[in-house]
GROMACS .gro file of C-alpha atoms in nm:
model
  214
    1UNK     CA    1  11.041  10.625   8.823
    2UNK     CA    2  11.237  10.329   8.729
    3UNK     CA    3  11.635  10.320   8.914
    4UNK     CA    4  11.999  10.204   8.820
    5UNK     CA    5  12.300  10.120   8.958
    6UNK     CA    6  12.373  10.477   8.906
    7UNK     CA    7  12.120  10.602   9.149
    8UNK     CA    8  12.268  10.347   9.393
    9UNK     CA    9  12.633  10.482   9.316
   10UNK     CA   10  12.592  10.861   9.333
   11UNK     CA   11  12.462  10.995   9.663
   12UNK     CA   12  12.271  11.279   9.450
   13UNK     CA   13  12.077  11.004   9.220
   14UNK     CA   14  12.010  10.791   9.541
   15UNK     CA   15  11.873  11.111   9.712
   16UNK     CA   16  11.661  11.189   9.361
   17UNK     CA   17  11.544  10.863   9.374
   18UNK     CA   18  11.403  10.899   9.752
   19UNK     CA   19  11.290  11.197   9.723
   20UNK     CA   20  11.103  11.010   9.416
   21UNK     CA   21  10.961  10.772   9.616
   22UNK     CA   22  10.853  10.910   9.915
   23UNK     CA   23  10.681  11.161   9.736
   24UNK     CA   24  10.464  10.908   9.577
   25UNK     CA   25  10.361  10.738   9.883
   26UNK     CA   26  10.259  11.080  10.022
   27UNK     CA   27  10.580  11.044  10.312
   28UNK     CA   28  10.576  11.421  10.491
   29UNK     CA   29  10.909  11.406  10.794
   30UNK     CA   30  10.856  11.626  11.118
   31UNK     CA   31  11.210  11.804  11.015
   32UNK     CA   32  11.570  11.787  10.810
   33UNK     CA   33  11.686  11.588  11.074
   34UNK     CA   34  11.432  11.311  11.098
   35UNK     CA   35  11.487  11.287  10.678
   36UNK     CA   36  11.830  11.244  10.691
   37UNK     CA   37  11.841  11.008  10.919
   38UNK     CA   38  11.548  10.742  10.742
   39UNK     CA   39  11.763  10.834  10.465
   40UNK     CA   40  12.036  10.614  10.574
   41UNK     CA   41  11.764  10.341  10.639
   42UNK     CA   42  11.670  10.414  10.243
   43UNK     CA   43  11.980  10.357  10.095
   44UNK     CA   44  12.067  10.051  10.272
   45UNK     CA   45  11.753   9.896  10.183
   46UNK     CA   46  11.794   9.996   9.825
   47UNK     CA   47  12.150   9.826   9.814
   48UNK     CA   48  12.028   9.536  10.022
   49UNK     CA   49  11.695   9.527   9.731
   50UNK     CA   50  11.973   9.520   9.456
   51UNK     CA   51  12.221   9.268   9.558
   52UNK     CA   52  11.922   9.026   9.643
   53UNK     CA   53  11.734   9.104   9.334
   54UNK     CA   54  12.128   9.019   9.114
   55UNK     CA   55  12.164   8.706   9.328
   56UNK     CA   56  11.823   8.548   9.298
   57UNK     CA   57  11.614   8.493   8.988
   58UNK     CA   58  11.294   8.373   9.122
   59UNK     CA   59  11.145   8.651   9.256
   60UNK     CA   60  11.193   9.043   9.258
   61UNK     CA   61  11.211   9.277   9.497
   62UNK     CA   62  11.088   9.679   9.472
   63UNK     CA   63  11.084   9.972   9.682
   64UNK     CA   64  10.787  10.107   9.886
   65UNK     CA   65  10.660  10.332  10.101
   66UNK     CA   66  10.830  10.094  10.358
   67UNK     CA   67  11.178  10.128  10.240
   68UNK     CA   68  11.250  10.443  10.494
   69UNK     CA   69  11.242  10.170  10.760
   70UNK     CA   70  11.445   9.895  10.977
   71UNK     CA   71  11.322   9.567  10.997
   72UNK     CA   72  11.271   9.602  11.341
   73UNK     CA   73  11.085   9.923  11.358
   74UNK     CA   74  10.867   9.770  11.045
   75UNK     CA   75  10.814   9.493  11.281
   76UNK     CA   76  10.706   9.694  11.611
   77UNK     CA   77  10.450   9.922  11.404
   78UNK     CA   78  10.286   9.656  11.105
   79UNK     CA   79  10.279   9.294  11.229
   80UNK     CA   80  10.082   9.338  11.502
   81UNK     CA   81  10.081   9.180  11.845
   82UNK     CA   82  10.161   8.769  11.862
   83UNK     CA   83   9.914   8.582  12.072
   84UNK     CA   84   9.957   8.211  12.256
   85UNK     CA   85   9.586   8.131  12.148
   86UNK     CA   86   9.596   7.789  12.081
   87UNK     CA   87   9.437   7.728  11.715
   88UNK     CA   88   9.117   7.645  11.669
   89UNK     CA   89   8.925   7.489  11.329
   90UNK     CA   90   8.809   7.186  11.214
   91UNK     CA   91   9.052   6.906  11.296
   92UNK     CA   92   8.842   6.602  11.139
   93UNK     CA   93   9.073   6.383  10.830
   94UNK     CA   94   9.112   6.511  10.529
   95UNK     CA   95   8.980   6.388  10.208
   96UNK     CA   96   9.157   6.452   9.918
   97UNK     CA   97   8.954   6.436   9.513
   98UNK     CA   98   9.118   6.456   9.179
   99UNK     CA   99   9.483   6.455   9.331
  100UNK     CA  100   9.639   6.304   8.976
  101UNK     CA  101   9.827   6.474   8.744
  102UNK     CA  102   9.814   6.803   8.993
  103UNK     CA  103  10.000   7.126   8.875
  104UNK     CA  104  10.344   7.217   9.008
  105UNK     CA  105  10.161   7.572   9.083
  106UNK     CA  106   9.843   7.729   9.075
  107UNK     CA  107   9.850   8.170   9.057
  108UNK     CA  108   9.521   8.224   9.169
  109UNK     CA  109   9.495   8.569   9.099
  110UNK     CA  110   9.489   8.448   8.761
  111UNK     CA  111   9.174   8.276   8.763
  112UNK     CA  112   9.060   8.573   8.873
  113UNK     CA  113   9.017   8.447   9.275
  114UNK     CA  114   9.216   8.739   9.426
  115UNK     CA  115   9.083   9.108   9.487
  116UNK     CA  116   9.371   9.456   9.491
  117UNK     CA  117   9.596   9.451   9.747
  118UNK     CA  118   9.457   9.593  10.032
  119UNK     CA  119   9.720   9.806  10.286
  120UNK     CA  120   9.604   9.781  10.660
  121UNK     CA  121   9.821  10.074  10.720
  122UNK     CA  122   9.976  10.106  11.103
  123UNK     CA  123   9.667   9.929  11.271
  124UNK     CA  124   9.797   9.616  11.367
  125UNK     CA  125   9.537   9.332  11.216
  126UNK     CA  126   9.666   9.149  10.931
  127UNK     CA  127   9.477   8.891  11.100
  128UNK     CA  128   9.141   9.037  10.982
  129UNK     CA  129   9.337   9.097  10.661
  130UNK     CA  130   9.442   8.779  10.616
  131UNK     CA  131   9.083   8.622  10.688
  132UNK     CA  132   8.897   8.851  10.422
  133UNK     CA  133   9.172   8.747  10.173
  134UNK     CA  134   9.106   8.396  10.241
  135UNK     CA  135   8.730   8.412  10.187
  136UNK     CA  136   8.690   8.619   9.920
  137UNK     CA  137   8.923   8.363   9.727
  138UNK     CA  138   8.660   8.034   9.861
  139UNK     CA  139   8.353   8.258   9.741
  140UNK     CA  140   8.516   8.352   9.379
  141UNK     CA  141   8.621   7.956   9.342
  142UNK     CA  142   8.306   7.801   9.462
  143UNK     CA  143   8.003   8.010   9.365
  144UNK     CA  144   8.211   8.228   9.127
  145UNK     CA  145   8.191   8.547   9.300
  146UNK     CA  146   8.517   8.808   9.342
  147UNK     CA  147   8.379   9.040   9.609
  148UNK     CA  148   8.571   9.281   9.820
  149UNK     CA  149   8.487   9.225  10.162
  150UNK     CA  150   8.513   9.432  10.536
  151UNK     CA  151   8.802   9.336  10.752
  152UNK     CA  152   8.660   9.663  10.922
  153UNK     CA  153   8.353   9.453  11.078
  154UNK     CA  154   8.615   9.148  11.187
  155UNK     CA  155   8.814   9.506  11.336
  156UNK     CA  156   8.511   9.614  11.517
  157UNK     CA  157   8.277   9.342  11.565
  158UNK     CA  158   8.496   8.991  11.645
  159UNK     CA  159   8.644   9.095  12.012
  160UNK     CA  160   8.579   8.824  12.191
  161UNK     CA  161   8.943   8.674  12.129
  162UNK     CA  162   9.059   8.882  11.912
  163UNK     CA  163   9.179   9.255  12.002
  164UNK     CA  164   9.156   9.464  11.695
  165UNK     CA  165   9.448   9.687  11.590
  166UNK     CA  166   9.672   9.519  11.858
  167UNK     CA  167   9.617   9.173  11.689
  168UNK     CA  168   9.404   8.804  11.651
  169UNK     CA  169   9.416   8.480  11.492
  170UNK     CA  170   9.255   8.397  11.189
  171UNK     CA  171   9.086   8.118  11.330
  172UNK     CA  172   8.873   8.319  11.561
  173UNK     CA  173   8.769   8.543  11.275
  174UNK     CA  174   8.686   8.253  11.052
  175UNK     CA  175   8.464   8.135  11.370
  176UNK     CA  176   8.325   8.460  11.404
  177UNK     CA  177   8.179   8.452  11.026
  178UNK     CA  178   8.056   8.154  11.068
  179UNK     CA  179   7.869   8.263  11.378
  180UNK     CA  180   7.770   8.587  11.272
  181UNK     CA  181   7.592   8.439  10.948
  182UNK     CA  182   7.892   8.655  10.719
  183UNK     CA  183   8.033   8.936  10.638
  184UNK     CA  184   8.002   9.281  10.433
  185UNK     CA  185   8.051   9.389  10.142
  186UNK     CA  186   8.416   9.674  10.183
  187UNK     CA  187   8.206   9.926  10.055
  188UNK     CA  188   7.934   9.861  10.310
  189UNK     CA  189   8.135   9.871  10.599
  190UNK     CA  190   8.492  10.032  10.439
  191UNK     CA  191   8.800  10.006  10.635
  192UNK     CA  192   8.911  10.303  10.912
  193UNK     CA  193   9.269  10.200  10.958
  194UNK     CA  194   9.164  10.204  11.342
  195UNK     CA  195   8.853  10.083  11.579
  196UNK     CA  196   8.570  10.142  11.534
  197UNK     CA  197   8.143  10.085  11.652
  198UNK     CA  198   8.030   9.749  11.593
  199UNK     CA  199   7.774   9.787  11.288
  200UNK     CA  200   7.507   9.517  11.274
  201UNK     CA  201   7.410   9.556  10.929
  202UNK     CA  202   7.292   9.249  10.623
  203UNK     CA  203   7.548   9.033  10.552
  204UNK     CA  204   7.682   8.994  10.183
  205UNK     CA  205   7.834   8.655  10.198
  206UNK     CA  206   7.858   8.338  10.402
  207UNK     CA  207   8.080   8.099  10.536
  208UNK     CA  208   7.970   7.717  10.643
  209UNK     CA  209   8.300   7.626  10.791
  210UNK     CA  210   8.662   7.610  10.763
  211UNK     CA  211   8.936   7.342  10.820
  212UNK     CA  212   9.312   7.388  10.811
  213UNK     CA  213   9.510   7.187  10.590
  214UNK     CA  214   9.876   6.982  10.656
   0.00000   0.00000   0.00000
């Protein structure tokens, strides 16, 4: 269901279009009361989406099954814990090929290098997340192979710095691959949206190394 300024205008279309919305993300509230209130949340969010979305042109802005929320309690449940780990990776000079005539921009998702978007839920470990992402992008633009891959294993499996739902750094996960010889395939080892048991199981795909860049 698509909205207008109408539904933003009439407190009957705004409460059409959340009830709209939350029904598609499957939202159930404990009572009347709880719903009214992440109402409010709803339709400030909605008016904050449409002024932004009228006063910048670059990029667009939609409602999800977030849009019930503050900032700060979006914060405190879906980013996660931040760590003082000091970053790790391969700090040796960069060298830099074919840097003439570069593109302003490069959309990798289409050349094909990017998989769905994947929702980690309320588990807190966009870190693992974030690490899949990254390889399954190298292993589509090297060896030309788009495979989903576990951030459940990463979850489960990569604790020595890292801490699962309640957080980690990327660059211990990338060490961990690297270590561990891999990763799985997602529909080996599919995501929980929680901990789980350490699986030792074949790995799908490999990683040699990784390096940050400037």
């Amino acid at each position: 269901m698509g909205y207008s300024l109408e539904h933003l205008t009439f407190i009957d279309k705004l409460n059409e279009l959340f009830e709209s919305r939350m029904s598609k993300h499957g939202k159930i509230y404990k009572c009347t009361e709880e719903k009214l209130h992440l109402f409010e949340f709803f339709k400030d969010n909605s008016k904050h989406i449409d002024h932004r979305n009228r006063e910048v042109t670059t990029n667009w802005l939609g409602l999800n099954e977030f849009a019930d929320l503050t900032h700060e309690v979006f914060k405190s449940k879906y980013l996660g814990l931040n760590t003082d780990y000091p970053r790790r990776g391969n700090s040796e000079d960069i060298s830099y090929r074919d840097i003439v005539d570069l593109p302003k921009s490069v959309d990798w998702r289409k050349k094909g290098a990017v998989t769905p978007v994947k929702n980690p839920g309320s588990c807190g470990c966009c870190w693992a997340f974030s690490t899949v992402a990254a390889v399954e992008g190298i292993n589509q633009i090297v060896p030309g192979n788009l495979t989903s891959l576990s951030e459940q294993e990463l979850i489960d499996c990569d604790t020595a710095f890292n801490s699962g739902c309640n957080g980690g750094l990327m660059d211990y996960a990338f060490e961990y691959i690297v270590n561990n010889g891999g990763l799985h395939k997602e529909e080996d080892y599919p995501y929980l949206m929680e901990e789980g048991t350490c699986e030792e199981k074949w790995e799908e795909m490999e990683l040699g190394d990784y390096q940050w860049l400037p």
